[in-house]
XYZ file of C-alpha atoms in Angstrom:
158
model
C 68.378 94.287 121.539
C 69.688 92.886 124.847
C 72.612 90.181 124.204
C 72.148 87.492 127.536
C 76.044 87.204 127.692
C 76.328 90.778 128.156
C 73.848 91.950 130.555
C 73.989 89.029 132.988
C 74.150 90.732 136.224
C 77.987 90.077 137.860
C 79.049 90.180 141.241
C 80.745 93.380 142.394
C 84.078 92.986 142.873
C 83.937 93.000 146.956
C 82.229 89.637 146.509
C 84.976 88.550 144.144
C 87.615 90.328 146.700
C 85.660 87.952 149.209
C 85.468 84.653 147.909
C 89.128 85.017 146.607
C 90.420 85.505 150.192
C 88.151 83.153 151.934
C 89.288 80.683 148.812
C 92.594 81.425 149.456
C 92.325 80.921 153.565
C 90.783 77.540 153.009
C 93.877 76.046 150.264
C 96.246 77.713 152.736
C 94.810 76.094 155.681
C 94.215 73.011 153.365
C 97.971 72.787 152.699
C 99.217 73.070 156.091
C 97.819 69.409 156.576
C 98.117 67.456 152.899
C 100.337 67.579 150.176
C 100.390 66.878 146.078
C 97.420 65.387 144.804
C 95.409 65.587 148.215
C 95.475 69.162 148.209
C 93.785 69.974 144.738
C 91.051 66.993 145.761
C 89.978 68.859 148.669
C 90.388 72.280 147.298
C 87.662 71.276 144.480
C 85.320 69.326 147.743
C 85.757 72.809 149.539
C 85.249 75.357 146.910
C 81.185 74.950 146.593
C 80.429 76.696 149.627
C 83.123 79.570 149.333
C 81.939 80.119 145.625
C 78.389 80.930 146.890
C 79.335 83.799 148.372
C 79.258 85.047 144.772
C 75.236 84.548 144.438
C 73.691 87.536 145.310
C 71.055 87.124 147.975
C 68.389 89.999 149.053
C 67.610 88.307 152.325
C 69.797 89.285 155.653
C 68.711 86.073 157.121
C 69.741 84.031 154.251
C 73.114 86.353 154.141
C 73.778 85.468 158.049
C 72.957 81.759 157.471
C 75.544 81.787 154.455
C 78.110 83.320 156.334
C 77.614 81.066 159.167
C 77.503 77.877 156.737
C 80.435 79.135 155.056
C 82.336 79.826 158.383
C 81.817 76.457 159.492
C 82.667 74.524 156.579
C 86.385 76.809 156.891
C 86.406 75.651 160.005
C 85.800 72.321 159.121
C 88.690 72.100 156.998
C 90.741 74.216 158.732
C 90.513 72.102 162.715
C 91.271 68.462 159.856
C 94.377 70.787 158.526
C 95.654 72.359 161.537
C 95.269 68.643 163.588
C 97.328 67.066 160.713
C 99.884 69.583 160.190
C 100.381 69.140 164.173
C 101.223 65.613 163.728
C 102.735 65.846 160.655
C 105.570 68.298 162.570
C 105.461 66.364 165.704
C 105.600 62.878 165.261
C 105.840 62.471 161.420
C 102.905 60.527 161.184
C 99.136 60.546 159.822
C 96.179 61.087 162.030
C 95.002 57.707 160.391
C 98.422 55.903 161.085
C 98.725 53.120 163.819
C 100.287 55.073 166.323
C 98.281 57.910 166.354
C 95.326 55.567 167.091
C 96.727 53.411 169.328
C 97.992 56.400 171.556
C 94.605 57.980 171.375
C 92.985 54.472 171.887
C 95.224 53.817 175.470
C 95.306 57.347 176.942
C 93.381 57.886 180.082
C 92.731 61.593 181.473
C 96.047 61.752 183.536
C 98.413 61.124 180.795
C 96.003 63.421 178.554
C 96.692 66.723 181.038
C 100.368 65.528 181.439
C 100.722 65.990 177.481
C 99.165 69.467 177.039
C 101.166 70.517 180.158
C 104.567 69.340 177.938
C 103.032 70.771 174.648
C 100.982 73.123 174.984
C 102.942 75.948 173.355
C 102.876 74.279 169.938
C 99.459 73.858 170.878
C 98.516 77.842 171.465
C 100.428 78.352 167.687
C 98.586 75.917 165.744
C 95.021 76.996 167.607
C 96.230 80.407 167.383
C 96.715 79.752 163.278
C 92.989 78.354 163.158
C 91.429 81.609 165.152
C 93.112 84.146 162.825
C 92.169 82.086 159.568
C 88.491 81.717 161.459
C 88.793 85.406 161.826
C 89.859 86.529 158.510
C 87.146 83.895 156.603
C 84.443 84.962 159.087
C 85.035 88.248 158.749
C 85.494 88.331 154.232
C 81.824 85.830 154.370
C 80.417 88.523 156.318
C 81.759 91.611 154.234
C 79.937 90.177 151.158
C 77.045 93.062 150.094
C 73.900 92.571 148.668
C 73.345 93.325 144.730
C 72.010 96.320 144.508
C 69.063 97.360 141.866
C 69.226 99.673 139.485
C 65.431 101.538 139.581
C 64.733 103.494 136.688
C 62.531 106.300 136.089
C 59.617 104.143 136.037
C 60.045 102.758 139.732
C 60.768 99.142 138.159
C 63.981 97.709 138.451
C 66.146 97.144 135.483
């Protein structure tokens, strides 16, 4: 007699080593840029895509399009995280707050090269942050294998 509990198939444990490091990438990134409450809010908005990576899928084009999905929504989070935490150091202040807007709001292309020229090595850190945790999440989403059947004597799988 087959018990339902027990012989659900599970993900191997590279797709659990997977998720659990993209996971982790996206709260790290995710607390660069928020803090206390904010955090576990968007850690539970940003876990349905990394959690997918444990559903087995037979397809390679489905497996590319997941990685890809899953990249992007990293990166998603990560650019928001990264932009804020570059504030946040800087000026103390809120990508929503008034000054942020009203300097982005009254900044014309001259003043706009001007600024990178003054900050640009904070700038190559922070993007420089965002390209390893791009590469470390793109790489884990990709590294997730297919389930493999077991094939009995019979030729059917099991």
């Amino acid at each position: 007699m087959t018990h339902p509990a027990t012989d659900a198939p599970r993900p191997p444990s590279s797709a659990l080593l997977a998720c659990g490091v993209v996971g982790a990438t996206l709260l790290a990134l995710i607390a660069l840029g928020h803090d206390g409450r904010r955090i576990a809010q968007l850690a539970v908005l940003a876990a349905p895509p990394v959690l997918w990576l444990l559903w087995p899928l037979h397809s390679a084009r489905l497996r590319r399009w997941r990685t890809a999905l899953v990249w992007l929504w990293v990166m998603g989070f990560g650019l928001d995280a990264v932009v804020r935490a570059y504030l946040l150091d800087t000026y103390q202040a809120a990508p929503d707050s008034a000054m942020v807007l009203g300097a982005a709001a009254n900044t014309n292309a001259r003043e706009s090269a001007e600024y990178l020229r003054m900050h640009w090595r904070s700038a190559v850190v922070w993007s420089a942050a965002l390209v390893a945790a791009g590469l470390l999440a793109g790489l884990f989403a990709h590294a997730v294998p297919r389930r493999r059947v077991r094939v009995g004597r019979s030729g059917r799988a099991r």
